[in-house]
CSV table of C-alpha atoms in Angstrom, one decimal:
chain,number,residue,atom,x,y,z
A,1,MET,CA,0.0,0.0,0.0
A,2,LEU,CA,2.9,2.4,0.8
A,3,GLU,CA,4.5,1.7,-2.5
A,4,ALA,CA,1.2,2.3,-4.3
A,5,LEU,CA,0.8,5.6,-2.4
A,6,GLN,CA,4.3,6.7,-3.3
A,7,GLU,CA,3.7,5.8,-6.9
A,8,ALA,CA,0.5,7.8,-7.0
A,9,LEU,CA,2.2,10.8,-5.4
A,10,SER,CA,5.1,10.6,-7.9
A,11,GLU,CA,2.7,10.5,-10.8
A,12,ALA,CA,0.8,13.5,-9.4
A,13,ARG,CA,4.0,15.5,-9.1
A,14,MET,CA,5.1,14.6,-12.6
A,15,GLU,CA,1.6,15.7,-13.9
A,16,GLY,CA,1.8,19.0,-12.1
A,17,ALA,CA,5.3,19.7,-13.3
A,18,GLN,CA,4.5,19.2,-17.0
A,19,ALA,CA,2.5,21.7,-18.9
A,20,HIS,CA,0.5,20.4,-21.8
A,21,GLY,CA,-1.5,22.6,-24.2
A,22,VAL,CA,-1.4,25.8,-26.1
A,23,VAL,CA,-0.9,29.4,-25.0
A,24,ARG,CA,-1.6,32.2,-27.4
A,25,VAL,CA,0.2,35.5,-27.0
A,26,ALA,CA,-0.3,38.7,-29.1
A,27,SER,CA,2.7,40.9,-29.8
A,28,SER,CA,3.6,43.7,-32.3
A,29,PRO,CA,6.2,43.0,-35.0
A,30,THR,CA,9.0,45.0,-33.2
A,31,LEU,CA,8.4,43.1,-29.9
A,32,SER,CA,7.9,39.8,-31.8
A,33,ALA,CA,11.4,40.2,-33.4
A,34,SER,CA,13.3,41.5,-30.3
A,35,LEU,CA,11.7,39.9,-27.2
A,36,MET,CA,9.5,37.0,-28.2
A,37,PRO,CA,12.2,34.7,-29.5
A,38,LEU,CA,13.9,34.8,-26.1
A,39,LEU,CA,10.6,34.1,-24.3
A,40,ILE,CA,9.5,31.3,-26.7
A,41,ALA,CA,12.9,29.6,-26.5
A,42,ARG,CA,13.0,29.7,-22.7
A,43,CYS,CA,9.4,28.5,-22.5
A,44,ARG,CA,10.3,25.5,-24.7
A,45,GLN,CA,13.1,24.6,-22.4
A,46,ARG,CA,11.1,24.8,-19.2
A,47,TYR,CA,7.8,23.5,-20.5
A,48,PRO,CA,8.6,21.3,-23.5
A,49,GLN,CA,5.0,20.0,-23.7
A,50,LEU,CA,3.5,23.6,-23.9
A,51,ARG,CA,3.1,25.2,-27.3
A,52,LEU,CA,3.3,29.0,-27.4
A,53,VAL,CA,1.6,30.4,-30.4
A,54,LEU,CA,2.5,34.0,-31.4
A,55,HIS,CA,0.0,36.3,-32.9
A,56,ASP,CA,2.2,38.9,-34.6
A,57,GLN,CA,0.2,42.0,-35.5
A,58,VAL,CA,-0.1,45.7,-34.9
A,59,GLN,CA,-0.9,47.2,-31.5
A,60,ARG,CA,-4.6,47.9,-32.2
A,61,LEU,CA,-5.2,44.3,-33.3
A,62,ASN,CA,-3.3,43.0,-30.3
A,63,VAL,CA,-5.5,45.0,-27.9
A,64,ASP,CA,-8.6,43.7,-29.7
A,65,ALA,CA,-7.4,40.1,-29.5
A,66,VAL,CA,-6.8,40.3,-25.8
A,67,THR,CA,-10.1,42.1,-25.2
A,68,SER,CA,-12.1,39.5,-27.2
A,69,GLY,CA,-10.3,36.5,-25.7
A,70,GLU,CA,-8.8,35.5,-29.0
A,71,VAL,CA,-5.4,35.3,-27.2
A,72,ASP,CA,-4.6,34.5,-23.6
A,73,PHE,CA,-2.6,37.8,-23.1
A,74,GLY,CA,-0.5,40.3,-24.9
A,75,LEU,CA,2.9,41.9,-24.9
A,76,VAL,CA,2.5,45.5,-26.1
A,77,VAL,CA,3.5,49.1,-25.7
A,78,GLU,CA,1.5,50.5,-22.7
A,79,PRO,CA,-1.9,51.2,-24.2
A,80,ASP,CA,-4.0,54.3,-23.6
A,81,ALA,CA,-5.4,54.5,-20.1
A,82,ALA,CA,-8.9,54.5,-21.5
A,83,VAL,CA,-8.5,50.9,-22.7
A,84,PRO,CA,-10.1,48.6,-20.1
A,85,LEU,CA,-7.2,46.1,-19.6
A,86,GLU,CA,-5.1,44.9,-16.7
A,87,SER,CA,-1.4,45.4,-17.3
A,88,GLU,CA,1.9,44.6,-15.6
A,89,PRO,CA,5.1,46.4,-16.5
A,90,LEU,CA,7.8,44.3,-18.0
A,91,LEU,CA,10.5,46.7,-19.1
A,92,GLU,CA,11.3,50.3,-20.4
A,93,ASP,CA,12.6,51.1,-23.8
A,94,ASP,CA,14.4,54.4,-24.7
A,95,PHE,CA,13.6,56.6,-27.7
A,96,TRP,CA,16.5,57.3,-30.1
A,97,LEU,CA,17.2,59.6,-33.1
A,98,VAL,CA,18.0,58.0,-36.4
A,99,CYS,CA,19.6,60.2,-39.1
A,100,ARG,CA,21.9,59.9,-42.1
A,101,SER,CA,25.6,59.6,-41.2
A,102,ASP,CA,26.3,62.8,-43.2
A,103,HIS,CA,23.7,64.8,-41.2
A,104,ASP,CA,25.1,67.6,-39.0
A,105,LEU,CA,23.6,65.9,-35.9
A,106,ALA,CA,25.5,62.6,-36.6
A,107,ALA,CA,28.7,64.3,-35.6
A,108,HIS,CA,27.5,64.5,-32.0
A,109,GLU,CA,27.4,61.9,-29.2
A,110,ALA,CA,23.8,62.7,-28.5
A,111,ALA,CA,21.0,64.9,-29.8
A,112,HIS,CA,18.6,67.1,-27.8
A,113,TRP,CA,14.9,67.1,-28.5
A,114,ALA,CA,15.0,70.8,-29.1
A,115,GLN,CA,17.3,70.3,-32.1
A,116,LEU,CA,14.5,68.5,-33.9
A,117,ASP,CA,12.3,71.6,-34.1
A,118,GLY,CA,11.4,72.5,-37.6
A,119,LEU,CA,13.0,69.4,-39.1
A,120,SER,CA,11.2,66.8,-41.2
A,121,LEU,CA,10.5,63.4,-39.7
A,122,VAL,CA,9.7,59.9,-40.9
A,123,LEU,CA,7.7,58.0,-38.3
A,124,LEU,CA,5.7,54.8,-37.7
A,125,ASP,CA,2.0,55.2,-38.5
A,126,HIS,CA,-0.7,55.3,-35.9
A,127,SER,CA,-1.2,51.5,-36.0
A,128,SER,CA,2.0,51.4,-33.9
A,129,GLY,CA,1.8,51.6,-30.1
A,130,SER,CA,4.7,54.0,-30.2
A,131,ARG,CA,3.3,56.6,-32.5
A,132,ARG,CA,0.9,58.0,-29.9
A,133,LEU,CA,3.8,58.4,-27.5
A,134,ILE,CA,6.1,60.0,-30.0
A,135,ASP,CA,3.4,62.6,-30.9
A,136,GLU,CA,2.9,63.3,-27.2
A,137,LEU,CA,6.7,63.8,-26.8
A,138,LEU,CA,6.9,66.2,-29.7
A,139,LEU,CA,4.1,68.2,-28.1
A,140,LYS,CA,5.7,68.0,-24.7
A,141,HIS,CA,9.0,69.4,-26.0
A,142,GLY,CA,7.2,72.1,-28.0
A,143,LEU,CA,8.4,70.9,-31.4
A,144,ALA,CA,6.9,71.8,-34.8
A,145,CYS,CA,8.0,69.0,-37.1
A,146,GLU,CA,6.6,68.0,-40.5
A,147,VAL,CA,5.9,64.3,-40.8
A,148,THR,CA,6.8,63.6,-44.4
A,149,GLN,CA,6.1,59.8,-44.3
A,150,GLN,CA,4.2,57.5,-42.0
A,151,LEU,CA,4.9,53.8,-42.4
A,152,GLY,CA,3.9,50.5,-40.8
A,153,HIS,CA,7.4,49.0,-40.3
A,154,SER,CA,10.6,50.3,-38.7
A,155,GLN,CA,12.8,48.9,-41.5
A,156,SER,CA,10.7,50.9,-44.0
A,157,VAL,CA,11.2,54.0,-41.8
A,158,PHE,CA,15.0,53.5,-41.8
A,159,ARG,CA,15.1,53.2,-45.6
A,160,MET,CA,13.2,56.4,-46.0
A,161,VAL,CA,15.7,58.2,-43.6
A,162,ALA,CA,18.6,56.7,-45.6
A,163,ALA,CA,17.0,58.2,-48.8
A,164,GLY,CA,17.1,61.7,-47.2
A,165,LEU,CA,13.4,62.1,-46.6
A,166,GLY,CA,13.8,63.1,-42.9
A,167,LEU,CA,15.0,62.0,-39.5
A,168,SER,CA,13.2,59.6,-37.3
A,169,VAL,CA,12.5,59.1,-33.6
A,170,THR,CA,12.4,55.3,-32.9
A,171,PRO,CA,12.4,53.0,-29.9
A,172,GLY,CA,15.5,51.0,-29.2
A,173,LEU,CA,13.8,47.7,-29.7
A,174,ALA,CA,13.2,48.7,-33.4
A,175,MET,CA,17.0,48.2,-33.9
A,176,PRO,CA,19.3,47.2,-35.5
A,177,LEU,CA,19.6,49.6,-38.4
A,178,PRO,CA,19.9,48.1,-41.9
A,179,ALA,CA,23.5,47.1,-42.6
A,180,GLY,CA,25.3,49.5,-45.0
A,181,GLY,CA,22.4,52.0,-44.9
A,182,GLY,CA,24.6,55.0,-44.1
A,183,LEU,CA,22.7,55.7,-40.9
A,184,SER,CA,23.6,56.8,-37.4
A,185,VAL,CA,21.7,56.4,-34.2
A,186,LEU,CA,22.0,58.9,-31.3
A,187,PRO,CA,20.5,59.0,-27.8
A,188,LEU,CA,17.9,61.7,-27.4
A,189,LEU,CA,18.2,64.0,-24.4
A,190,PRO,CA,16.5,64.3,-22.0
A,191,VAL,CA,15.9,60.6,-22.1
A,192,GLU,CA,12.3,59.6,-22.8
A,193,ARG,CA,11.0,56.0,-22.5
A,194,ARG,CA,8.1,53.9,-23.4
A,195,ARG,CA,6.8,51.1,-21.2
A,196,ILE,CA,6.4,47.5,-22.5
A,197,VAL,CA,3.7,45.7,-20.5
A,198,LEU,CA,1.9,42.4,-20.3
A,199,ILE,CA,-1.9,42.9,-20.8
A,200,LYS,CA,-4.9,40.7,-20.1
A,201,ARG,CA,-8.7,41.0,-19.8
A,202,PRO,CA,-9.8,42.8,-16.6
A,203,ASN,CA,-11.4,40.7,-13.9
A,204,ARG,CA,-10.5,37.5,-15.6
A,205,SER,CA,-8.0,34.9,-14.4
A,206,LEU,CA,-5.5,33.5,-16.7
A,207,SER,CA,-5.6,29.8,-17.4
A,208,PRO,CA,-2.9,27.8,-15.4
A,209,LEU,CA,-0.8,27.4,-18.6
A,210,ALA,CA,-1.1,31.1,-19.6
A,211,ARG,CA,-0.1,32.0,-16.0
A,212,LYS,CA,3.0,29.9,-16.3
A,213,VAL,CA,4.1,31.8,-19.4
A,214,TRP,CA,3.1,35.2,-17.9
A,215,GLN,CA,5.2,34.5,-14.8
A,216,LEU,CA,8.1,33.2,-16.9
A,217,ALA,CA,8.1,36.6,-18.8
A,218,LEU,CA,8.3,38.4,-15.5
A,219,GLU,CA,11.1,36.2,-14.3
A,220,MET,CA,13.0,37.1,-17.5
A,221,ARG,CA,12.7,40.9,-17.0
A,222,ALA,CA,16.4,41.5,-16.7
A,223,GLU,CA,17.2,39.4,-19.7
A,224,LEU,CA,14.5,40.9,-21.9
A,225,ALA,CA,15.5,44.4,-20.8
A,226,ALA,CA,19.0,43.7,-22.0
A,227,ALA,CA,17.6,43.3,-25.5
A,228,ALA,CA,16.5,46.9,-25.4
A,229,ARG,CA,20.0,48.2,-24.7
A,230,PRO,CA,22.4,49.4,-27.4
A,231,ALA,CA,24.8,46.6,-26.8
A,232,ALA,CA,22.2,44.2,-28.0
A,233,TRP,CA,22.1,45.7,-31.5
A,234,GLY,CA,25.6,47.1,-31.9
A,235,GLY,CA,24.8,50.8,-31.3
């Protein structure tokens, strides 16, 4: 009887330790490329029986997917406070200036927001979670900048800057710059940051499997934050 009990307890422990099933996570292309590979790889190591399915789409669709329950949770730029979601901070990501290497500002170690006044900018469009924040920062610093192009992908923005269509304000996680593009990246002073957060539906508990992945992401805060630093992309 004792052996049978020990066997039953051992089986129960093994069942509890293994995670079987699917967890769906929504993330924007920039975060999918920079942060999600680390999280998915670690999840596979720790929970080999769990399959993490990534929904790679723009911020607005990610918020909708979380709200509707299409995904278990999301990894996004902090949404507008009016959006009814529960969130937990994961890391912060600085904003940087991208310009051609032959631009006057490229000769400096850093650029100041005030130096952008009156210059033309190429920015991500409003489907990006960062665009709202960039607009708010331009207003905060009293800048009058013409936005010459609005694009859906950071690499497209960088190509437009390389073509001489303007400068860009971009989050660090949008790096690296295209190789051989003749571009420079400078820190913008004073430092301004965006918050990357985990979001889920309010007043709803995550499934046990989704909770495992959520907690794993929080455990990896320092490792994920390292991906947002210049050393991670050669800046």
